[in-house]
Short mmCIF file of C-alpha atoms and ligand atoms in Angstrom, two decimals:
data_model
loop_
_atom_site.label_atom_id
_atom_site.label_comp_id
_atom_site.label_asym_id
_atom_site.label_seq_id
_atom_site.Cartn_x
_atom_site.Cartn_y
_atom_site.Cartn_z
CA MET B 23 57.98 161.57 53.87
CA LYS B 24 59.97 161.23 50.03
CA PRO B 25 60.59 157.71 49.38
CA HIS B 26 64.05 156.22 49.87
CA TYR B 27 64.43 154.55 46.82
CA ASP B 28 62.68 154.69 43.33
CA VAL B 29 62.25 150.88 43.11
CA ALA B 30 62.20 148.01 45.38
CA ILE B 31 62.16 144.57 44.07
CA ILE B 32 60.95 141.67 46.04
CA GLY B 33 62.58 138.29 44.75
CA ALA B 34 66.27 138.11 43.64
CA GLY B 35 65.59 134.99 41.05
CA PRO B 36 66.49 135.79 37.34
CA GLY B 37 63.50 137.81 37.25
CA GLY B 38 64.16 140.36 40.32
CA SER B 39 67.77 140.50 39.34
CA THR B 40 67.62 141.31 35.85
CA THR B 41 64.93 144.06 36.35
CA ALA B 42 67.40 145.51 39.22
CA SER B 43 70.71 145.32 36.76
CA TYR B 44 68.45 147.21 33.97
CA LEU B 45 67.09 149.88 36.31
CA ALA B 46 70.16 150.55 37.87
CA LYS B 47 72.32 150.93 34.81
CA ALA B 48 69.48 153.36 33.72
CA GLY B 49 70.32 155.43 36.87
CA ALA B 50 67.24 154.47 39.07
CA ARG B 51 67.86 153.71 42.74
CA VAL B 52 66.98 150.17 43.48
CA LEU B 53 66.66 147.97 46.37
CA LEU B 54 66.45 144.15 45.79
CA VAL B 55 65.11 142.04 48.86
CA ASP B 56 64.88 138.38 49.09
CA LYS B 57 63.67 136.08 51.94
CA SER B 58 67.07 133.82 51.44
CA ASN B 59 70.86 134.59 51.60
CA PHE B 60 72.92 133.82 48.71
CA PRO B 61 73.90 132.17 47.03
CA ARG B 62 70.89 130.20 47.46
CA ASP B 63 69.42 126.91 45.65
CA LYS B 64 66.49 127.24 43.05
CA THR B 65 64.98 123.45 42.39
CA CYS B 66 65.05 123.66 38.71
CA GLY B 67 66.31 121.73 35.27
CA ASP B 68 68.87 124.72 34.71
CA ALA B 69 68.37 124.75 31.24
CA LEU B 70 69.19 128.17 29.56
CA SER B 71 67.63 128.68 25.77
CA PRO B 72 68.96 130.61 23.36
CA ASN B 73 66.78 133.68 24.29
CA ALA B 74 67.95 133.57 27.61
CA LEU B 75 71.57 133.18 26.53
CA LYS B 76 70.94 136.42 24.53
CA ILE B 77 70.00 138.46 27.64
CA MET B 78 72.79 136.92 29.64
CA GLY B 79 75.17 138.24 26.60
CA ASP B 80 73.44 141.67 26.85
CA LEU B 81 74.12 141.71 30.78
CA GLY B 82 77.80 141.03 30.07
CA LEU B 83 77.57 137.54 32.00
CA LEU B 84 78.37 134.77 28.92
CA ASP B 85 82.05 134.65 29.73
CA ALA B 86 81.51 134.08 33.72
CA LEU B 87 78.62 131.68 32.63
CA LYS B 88 80.97 129.80 30.36
CA LYS B 89 82.98 128.95 33.45
CA PHE B 90 80.15 126.75 35.29
CA GLY B 91 77.76 126.01 32.61
CA TYR B 92 77.76 123.16 30.45
CA ARG B 93 77.00 123.69 26.88
CA LEU B 94 74.64 121.56 24.67
CA ASN B 95 74.16 121.50 21.05
CA GLY B 96 70.85 119.47 20.63
CA VAL B 97 67.82 117.91 21.91
CA ARG B 98 66.57 114.57 22.19
CA LEU B 99 62.88 113.83 22.36
CA VAL B 100 61.56 110.48 23.14
CA ALA B 101 57.75 109.65 22.66
CA PRO B 102 55.96 107.46 24.86
CA ASP B 103 56.39 104.30 22.64
CA GLY B 104 59.84 105.17 22.74
CA SER B 105 60.04 106.51 19.07
CA THR B 106 63.10 109.18 19.07
CA MET B 107 63.95 112.36 17.28
CA VAL B 108 67.38 114.07 17.74
CA ALA B 109 68.67 117.23 16.07
CA PRO B 110 70.71 120.21 16.65
CA ILE B 111 69.58 123.30 17.98
CA PRO B 112 68.22 125.47 14.81
CA PRO B 113 70.11 128.44 13.77
CA LYS B 114 68.46 131.75 14.08
CA ALA B 115 69.75 135.34 13.58
CA GLY B 116 71.05 136.69 16.65
CA LEU B 117 70.71 133.52 18.72
CA ALA B 118 73.65 130.89 19.78
CA ASP B 119 72.88 127.70 18.33
CA TYR B 120 73.11 126.23 21.58
CA LEU B 121 72.02 125.67 25.04
CA TYR B 122 73.53 126.00 28.65
CA ILE B 123 72.83 123.77 32.07
CA ALA B 124 73.82 126.59 34.39
CA PRO B 125 73.09 125.37 37.91
CA ARG B 126 71.05 127.80 39.82
CA TYR B 127 73.21 127.87 42.65
CA GLN B 128 75.61 129.70 40.73
CA LEU B 129 73.34 131.57 37.93
CA ASP B 130 71.39 133.51 40.27
CA ASN B 131 74.19 134.54 42.22
CA LEU B 132 76.06 135.47 39.05
CA LEU B 133 72.78 137.61 38.30
CA LEU B 134 72.39 139.00 41.80
CA GLN B 135 76.21 140.01 41.65
CA ARG B 136 75.78 141.62 38.52
CA ALA B 137 72.89 143.90 39.81
CA ILE B 138 74.88 144.55 42.87
CA ASP B 139 77.60 145.93 40.62
CA ALA B 140 75.34 148.07 38.87
CA GLY B 141 74.52 149.85 42.31
CA VAL B 142 71.69 147.98 43.52
CA ASP B 143 71.18 147.87 47.35
CA PHE B 144 70.61 144.14 48.57
CA GLU B 145 68.98 143.08 51.39
CA PRO B 146 69.06 139.38 52.14
CA ASN B 147 66.96 137.05 54.61
CA PHE B 148 64.09 139.88 54.14
CA TRP B 149 60.65 138.16 53.95
CA VAL B 150 58.40 140.45 52.68
CA ARG B 151 55.05 139.68 54.33
CA ASP B 152 52.78 143.07 52.72
CA VAL B 153 53.50 145.70 50.23
CA LYS B 154 51.22 148.75 51.08
CA THR B 155 50.41 151.69 48.49
CA GLU B 156 50.70 154.87 50.52
CA GLY B 157 50.75 158.36 48.87
CA ASP B 158 53.24 158.67 46.30
CA GLY B 159 54.93 155.43 47.12
CA ILE B 160 55.03 151.82 48.72
CA THR B 161 56.18 150.13 51.88
CA LEU B 162 57.49 146.79 51.89
CA HIS B 163 56.59 145.33 55.41
CA GLY B 164 58.66 142.22 56.38
CA GLY B 165 61.87 140.97 57.86
CA GLY B 166 63.25 137.72 59.60
CA ARG B 167 61.08 135.31 61.77
CA SER B 168 60.70 137.61 64.63
CA THR B 169 62.41 140.99 63.21
CA SER B 170 60.17 143.80 61.45
CA ARG B 171 61.42 146.47 59.37
CA HIS B 172 59.85 148.81 56.50
CA PHE B 173 61.55 150.12 53.09
CA SER B 174 60.02 152.73 50.81
CA ALA B 175 59.95 153.05 47.08
CA ARG B 176 58.18 155.01 44.64
CA GLY B 177 57.37 151.90 42.90
CA GLY B 178 57.84 148.15 43.23
CA VAL B 179 58.36 144.87 41.30
CA ILE B 180 57.03 141.61 42.67
CA ALA B 181 59.33 138.84 41.29
CA VAL B 182 58.52 135.94 44.23
CA GLY B 183 58.24 133.21 41.39
CA ALA B 184 55.77 130.58 42.40
CA ALA B 185 55.34 131.70 45.89
CA ILE B 186 51.68 132.90 46.30
CA PRO B 187 51.53 134.57 49.89
CA LEU B 188 52.55 137.68 48.86
CA LEU B 189 50.09 137.55 45.77
CA LYS B 190 47.17 136.74 47.94
CA LYS B 191 47.96 139.52 50.49
CA THR B 192 48.51 141.74 47.72
CA GLY B 193 45.42 140.87 46.01
CA LEU B 194 47.26 140.08 42.92
CA MET B 195 46.43 136.59 43.01
CA PRO B 196 45.18 135.07 39.45
CA PRO B 197 41.53 134.45 39.40
CA THR B 198 42.62 130.78 38.03
CA PRO B 199 45.87 129.96 39.19
CA LYS B 200 47.36 126.96 37.30
CA PHE B 201 50.33 124.68 38.56
CA ALA B 202 52.52 122.05 37.40
CA VAL B 203 54.90 120.37 39.94
CA ALA B 204 58.35 118.75 39.21
CA THR B 205 61.42 117.02 40.95
CA ARG B 206 64.80 117.31 40.25
CA ALA B 207 68.10 116.29 41.77
CA TYR B 208 72.05 115.96 40.66
CA TYR B 209 73.66 112.98 39.81
CA GLU B 210 77.14 111.79 39.02
CA ASN B 211 78.47 108.61 37.12
CA LEU B 212 75.62 108.29 34.54
CA THR B 213 76.53 106.55 31.32
CA GLY B 214 75.29 107.22 27.97
CA LEU B 215 75.31 110.98 28.18
CA ASP B 216 76.31 113.08 25.16
CA ASP B 217 76.15 116.99 24.55
CA ILE B 218 72.08 116.56 24.11
CA MET B 219 69.34 117.83 26.29
CA GLU B 220 67.22 114.96 26.72
CA ILE B 221 63.16 114.96 27.18
CA ARG B 222 60.99 111.87 27.63
CA PHE B 223 57.67 111.43 27.26
CA ASP B 224 57.76 107.65 28.45
CA GLY B 225 58.68 107.40 31.75
CA ALA B 226 56.36 110.24 33.10
CA PRO B 227 52.29 110.74 33.26
CA LEU B 228 51.21 113.21 30.47
CA PRO B 229 50.91 116.16 30.38
CA GLY B 230 54.22 116.03 31.61
CA TYR B 231 57.90 114.80 31.01
CA GLY B 232 61.20 113.34 32.51
CA TRP B 233 64.60 114.67 32.02
CA VAL B 234 68.21 114.23 31.96
CA PHE B 235 70.30 117.54 31.22
CA PRO B 236 73.95 116.64 31.19
CA THR B 237 76.18 119.02 33.38
CA SER B 238 79.55 117.19 32.39
CA PRO B 239 80.02 114.10 30.23
CA THR B 240 79.29 111.98 33.36
CA SER B 241 76.81 113.78 35.48
CA ALA B 242 73.30 115.41 35.16
CA ASN B 243 70.41 117.33 36.41
CA VAL B 244 67.73 114.57 36.23
CA GLY B 245 63.84 115.47 36.69
CA ALA B 246 60.67 114.82 36.15
CA GLY B 247 57.06 117.18 36.39
CA PHE B 248 53.75 116.92 35.48
CA LEU B 249 50.45 118.65 35.29
CA LYS B 250 47.76 116.74 37.48
CA LYS B 251 44.93 117.15 35.31
CA SER B 252 43.13 113.88 36.76
CA PRO B 253 42.62 112.43 39.94
CA SER B 254 43.93 108.99 38.95
CA LEU B 255 47.42 110.29 38.36
CA PRO B 256 50.06 109.69 41.09
CA THR B 257 49.56 112.01 43.62
CA THR B 258 53.38 113.89 43.81
CA ALA B 259 55.87 115.04 42.17
CA ARG B 260 58.31 112.67 43.97
CA GLY B 261 56.32 109.77 42.91
CA VAL B 262 56.34 110.61 39.22
CA PHE B 263 60.29 111.26 39.80
CA ASP B 264 60.97 108.12 41.57
CA ALA B 265 58.74 106.46 38.83
CA PHE B 266 60.80 107.84 36.10
CA LEU B 267 64.01 106.95 37.74
CA GLU B 268 63.00 103.03 37.56
CA HIS B 269 61.67 103.43 33.90
CA GLY B 270 64.14 100.95 31.83
CA PRO B 271 66.38 103.04 29.80
CA ILE B 272 66.74 105.70 32.55
CA LYS B 273 67.37 102.91 34.99
CA GLU B 274 70.12 101.22 33.06
CA ARG B 275 72.01 104.39 32.59
CA MET B 276 71.82 105.18 36.14
CA ALA B 277 72.67 101.94 37.63
CA ASN B 278 75.91 103.12 38.98
CA SER B 279 75.33 106.53 39.64
CA THR B 280 75.12 108.54 42.89
CA CYS B 281 73.01 111.07 44.09
CA VAL B 282 74.98 114.12 44.73
CA SER B 283 72.00 116.76 46.15
CA ALA B 284 68.71 116.63 48.05
CA ILE B 285 66.04 115.57 45.94
CA LYS B 286 63.70 118.43 45.78
CA SER B 287 60.02 119.46 44.23
CA TYR B 288 58.67 122.71 43.41
CA PRO B 289 55.61 124.19 41.62
CA LEU B 290 55.81 125.76 38.21
CA ARG B 291 52.86 128.46 37.60
CA MET B 292 51.83 128.85 34.07
CA ASP B 293 48.82 130.76 33.75
CA PHE B 294 50.14 134.10 32.24
CA SER B 295 47.38 134.29 29.91
CA THR B 296 44.82 135.11 32.84
CA ALA B 297 47.36 136.41 35.18
CA ARG B 298 47.56 139.74 36.79
CA THR B 299 50.89 141.77 35.62
CA PHE B 300 50.23 145.16 37.23
CA SER B 301 48.30 147.15 39.95
CA ASP B 302 48.98 151.02 41.12
CA ARG B 303 52.69 151.07 41.46
CA LEU B 304 53.54 147.64 41.37
CA VAL B 305 54.24 145.30 38.42
CA LEU B 306 54.80 141.48 38.54
CA VAL B 307 57.85 139.74 36.94
CA GLY B 308 58.66 136.44 35.71
CA GLU B 309 56.81 133.48 37.36
CA ALA B 310 54.92 135.89 39.76
CA ALA B 311 52.90 136.67 36.65
CA GLY B 312 52.48 133.11 35.64
CA LEU B 313 55.12 133.33 32.94
CA VAL B 314 56.30 129.77 32.60
CA ASN B 315 55.93 128.02 29.33
CA PRO B 316 52.71 125.48 29.29
CA PHE B 317 54.46 122.82 27.07
CA THR B 318 58.28 122.90 28.40
CA GLY B 319 58.51 124.36 31.81
CA GLU B 320 60.65 126.80 30.51
CA GLY B 321 60.35 130.05 32.82
CA ILE B 322 64.13 131.78 33.23
CA ASP B 323 64.22 133.50 29.64
CA TYR B 324 60.37 134.76 30.34
CA ALA B 325 61.73 135.89 34.01
CA MET B 326 64.51 137.98 32.52
CA GLU B 327 62.60 138.94 29.38
CA SER B 328 59.88 140.39 31.53
CA GLY B 329 62.40 141.99 33.94
CA GLN B 330 64.04 143.69 30.92
CA ILE B 331 60.53 144.82 29.95
CA ALA B 332 59.61 146.01 33.66
CA ALA B 333 62.65 147.88 33.70
CA GLN B 334 62.06 149.93 30.36
CA VAL B 335 58.32 150.97 31.54
CA LEU B 336 59.42 151.85 35.04
CA ILE B 337 62.25 154.09 33.76
CA ASP B 338 59.90 156.12 31.48
CA GLN B 339 56.93 156.16 34.37
CA LEU B 340 59.75 157.40 36.86
CA GLU B 341 60.67 159.95 34.82
CA SER B 342 57.31 161.11 34.07
CA GLY B 343 56.51 160.84 37.74
CA ASP B 344 53.28 158.66 36.94
CA LEU B 345 53.43 154.77 38.49
CA SER B 346 49.59 155.18 38.52
CA PHE B 347 47.30 151.62 37.77
CA SER B 348 46.54 153.30 34.15
CA ALA B 349 50.17 154.43 33.76
CA LEU B 350 51.47 151.00 34.54
CA ARG B 351 49.10 149.35 31.96
CA ALA B 352 51.74 150.09 29.34
CA TYR B 353 53.76 147.14 31.00
CA ASP B 354 50.91 144.70 30.75
CA LYS B 355 50.26 145.92 26.88
CA LYS B 356 54.04 145.21 26.20
CA LEU B 357 54.28 141.91 28.08
CA ARG B 358 51.07 140.62 26.22
CA ALA B 359 52.18 141.67 22.93
CA ARG B 360 55.38 139.75 23.51
CA PHE B 361 53.95 136.76 25.53
CA GLN B 362 49.87 136.16 25.00
CA SER B 363 49.81 134.49 21.65
CA VAL B 364 52.58 132.38 22.73
CA PHE B 365 50.69 130.98 25.85
CA VAL B 366 47.49 130.84 24.36
CA TRP B 367 48.92 128.52 21.52
CA THR B 368 51.05 126.69 23.48
CA MET B 369 48.60 125.58 25.68
CA ARG B 370 46.53 124.57 22.99
CA MET B 371 49.37 122.70 21.68
CA ARG B 372 49.93 120.70 24.67
CA ASN B 373 46.08 120.07 24.94
CA LEU B 374 46.31 118.73 21.69
CA TYR B 375 49.59 116.54 21.45
CA MET B 376 50.38 115.82 25.13
CA ASN B 377 48.61 112.44 25.08
CA ASP B 378 50.21 108.64 23.61
CA TRP B 379 47.73 109.08 20.38
CA LEU B 380 49.51 112.09 19.01
CA LEU B 381 52.89 112.37 20.69
CA ASN B 382 53.97 109.15 19.36
CA PRO B 383 53.24 109.86 15.63
CA LEU B 384 54.19 113.65 16.07
CA ILE B 385 57.76 112.56 17.28
CA ARG B 386 58.04 109.84 14.57
CA ALA B 387 57.17 112.45 11.90
CA ALA B 388 59.56 114.77 13.16
CA ASN B 389 62.12 112.30 12.89
CA LYS B 390 61.24 111.50 9.26
CA GLU B 391 60.45 114.98 8.04
CA SER B 392 62.64 118.00 8.43
CA TYR B 393 59.92 120.53 8.21
CA VAL B 394 58.37 118.78 11.33
CA GLU B 395 61.12 118.34 13.06
CA ARG B 396 61.94 122.00 12.64
CA THR B 397 58.61 123.06 13.44
CA VAL B 398 58.97 121.33 16.96
CA LEU B 399 62.22 122.51 17.79
CA GLU B 400 61.03 125.93 16.76
CA VAL B 401 58.01 126.00 18.81
CA LEU B 402 59.81 124.47 21.86
CA LEU B 403 62.36 127.24 21.63
CA SER B 404 59.87 130.06 20.74
CA TYR B 405 61.29 130.90 17.81
CA ARG B 406 57.67 130.11 16.36
CA ASN B 407 54.31 130.64 17.44
CA ALA B 408 53.02 127.22 18.55
CA ILE B 409 50.04 127.87 15.93
CA GLN B 410 52.67 126.50 13.45
CA ALA B 411 52.37 122.99 15.22
CA LEU B 412 48.72 122.77 14.64
CA SER B 413 48.92 123.86 11.08
CA PRO B 414 47.54 121.62 8.37
CA ARG B 415 51.10 120.50 6.83
CA THR B 416 52.04 119.38 10.24
CA ILE B 417 48.78 117.44 10.77
CA TYR B 418 49.00 115.69 7.44
CA HIS B 419 52.46 114.67 8.57
CA VAL B 420 51.08 113.50 11.88
CA LEU B 421 48.56 111.62 10.29
CA ARG B 422 50.72 109.87 7.91
CA ASN B 423 52.80 108.52 10.71
CA PHE B 424 49.77 107.40 12.78
CA PHE B 425 50.90 103.62 12.41
C1 FAD N 510 61.50 121.29 38.81
C2 FAD N 510 61.75 122.67 38.26
C3 FAD N 510 62.40 122.83 37.12
C4 FAD N 510 62.66 123.91 35.84
N1 FAD N 510 63.29 123.88 34.87
C5 FAD N 510 63.53 124.77 34.17
C6 FAD N 510 64.41 124.98 33.12
O1 FAD N 510 65.24 123.69 32.72
N2 FAD N 510 64.65 125.87 32.47
C7 FAD N 510 63.96 127.05 32.61
O2 FAD N 510 63.95 128.18 32.03
N3 FAD N 510 62.77 126.95 33.82
C8 FAD N 510 63.01 125.95 34.52
N4 FAD N 510 61.95 125.86 35.58
C9 FAD N 510 61.34 127.16 35.97
C10 FAD N 510 62.10 128.35 36.36
O3 FAD N 510 62.79 127.57 37.54
C11 FAD N 510 61.62 129.48 36.80
O4 FAD N 510 60.22 129.64 36.24
C12 FAD N 510 62.10 130.61 37.21
O5 FAD N 510 63.22 130.18 38.15
C13 FAD N 510 61.35 131.92 37.44
O6 FAD N 510 62.27 132.90 37.91
P1 FAD N 510 61.79 134.11 38.78
O7 FAD N 510 62.85 135.02 38.92
O8 FAD N 510 60.05 134.64 38.53
O9 FAD N 510 61.38 133.22 40.12
P2 FAD N 510 62.19 132.50 41.21
O10 FAD N 510 63.68 132.19 40.49
O11 FAD N 510 61.48 131.40 41.86
O12 FAD N 510 63.17 133.68 42.15
C14 FAD N 510 61.98 134.08 43.34
C15 FAD N 510 62.71 134.55 44.43
O13 FAD N 510 61.92 135.37 45.26
C16 FAD N 510 62.21 134.98 46.34
N5 FAD N 510 61.06 135.29 47.36
C17 FAD N 510 59.67 134.67 47.25
N6 FAD N 510 58.84 134.99 47.97
C18 FAD N 510 59.24 135.95 48.91
C19 FAD N 510 58.87 136.98 49.72
N7 FAD N 510 57.68 137.16 50.34
N8 FAD N 510 59.66 138.02 50.45
C20 FAD N 510 61.07 138.00 49.82
N9 FAD N 510 61.40 137.08 48.98
C21 FAD N 510 60.73 136.06 48.27
C22 FAD N 510 62.61 133.23 46.26
O14 FAD N 510 63.36 133.16 47.53
C23 FAD N 510 63.34 133.57 45.16
O15 FAD N 510 64.55 133.75 45.28
C24 FAD N 510 61.68 124.75 36.33
C25 FAD N 510 61.14 124.85 37.54
C26 FAD N 510 60.89 123.87 38.13
C27 FAD N 510 60.25 123.68 39.48
#
């Protein structure tokens, strides 16, 4: 029997919905399914980088985003010893010189509605339990808790985020998955907020950080996350988050605040450099391909960018009628050309700098030397390869600020 859809996409986060929009815009028949009903929450810091804003613009969603998002114009980095660097978002041709904090409850629904408007069929409350490759297509097997249904398509996109059961079932788990974990909640009535994204290395175990991302002049998304590298570190993200709220400067500013959401924890998968990204008739997009920045935890832009790349490759392959394993290698090639060295070098940078010894002088140097400030910001925003943070010139300034 002929498959019903050209492409079936599993997961309606930023990765799945962006892929769906671009595929439908190019004329493909697309099914998008998610285990949740929308709008739904997603545990996140909600920060959209200039690269993410570029894709939002390309999808025609910037005006809608501005209605619920909150614009931030700079970044504050606080070192473990309290040394602080504050700087505006550096300009880059074609990109905004600001960020947006956009609660995922609204952001993900906006991206989904964009896909539906482009002609995508959306199936909520559909938990995919398995994907089978059969003949000239794939079949999604799943449904609700006690129901079972099937959908067929010529090819598929797995965009399930950090959830791994489906990757295990389909044999697409990476050999060495790497997870960080983070907790966040929304607060009102904080003091001392400005139009700056605050990242603090002084109240959370390294490698990791706590954050205060304002959502208005008096409210914020507050969170903390860490990579559990050593058994001596606290065991849960919630423990790290609770300690961050008790940390002096944060405690003071939150003294009269009210928590207005559930406090939620969720993993972040950051192993793209060794991850599987495709198989016969299937590609993996966003965090399902380990696409979360190992230093910053940014994943929304990477999910959207990989969705854009996946849609281009799938459109070409649908036209040529070849969605085989060897044909879809083209997706892996394009994805690695865009992200492989970002990941390899960002990981090295994290391994070198995410300790008291070097993070303190790095942030002190960034506070004094405009070259270091720009390098740090441009690496964090993925404008420059992290190799720049390891250049002799940067190391020289770091060493000069050691004491
Ligand atoms: C606490 C925290 C803070 C973060 N802060 C930031 C930040 O500030 N900025 C940033 O850029 N990134 C941040 N990230 C990372 C970012 O949230 C993710 O990388 C991003 O959401 C990945 O998008 P995605 O589309 O790949 O997956 P997701 O957004 O996770 O979407 C996956 C979707 O798949 C669905 N799904 C899963 N399994 C199935 C299944 N079997 N069947 C059907 N549906 C399924 C889920 O319901 C979900 O809707 C943060 C992450 C965490 C945990």
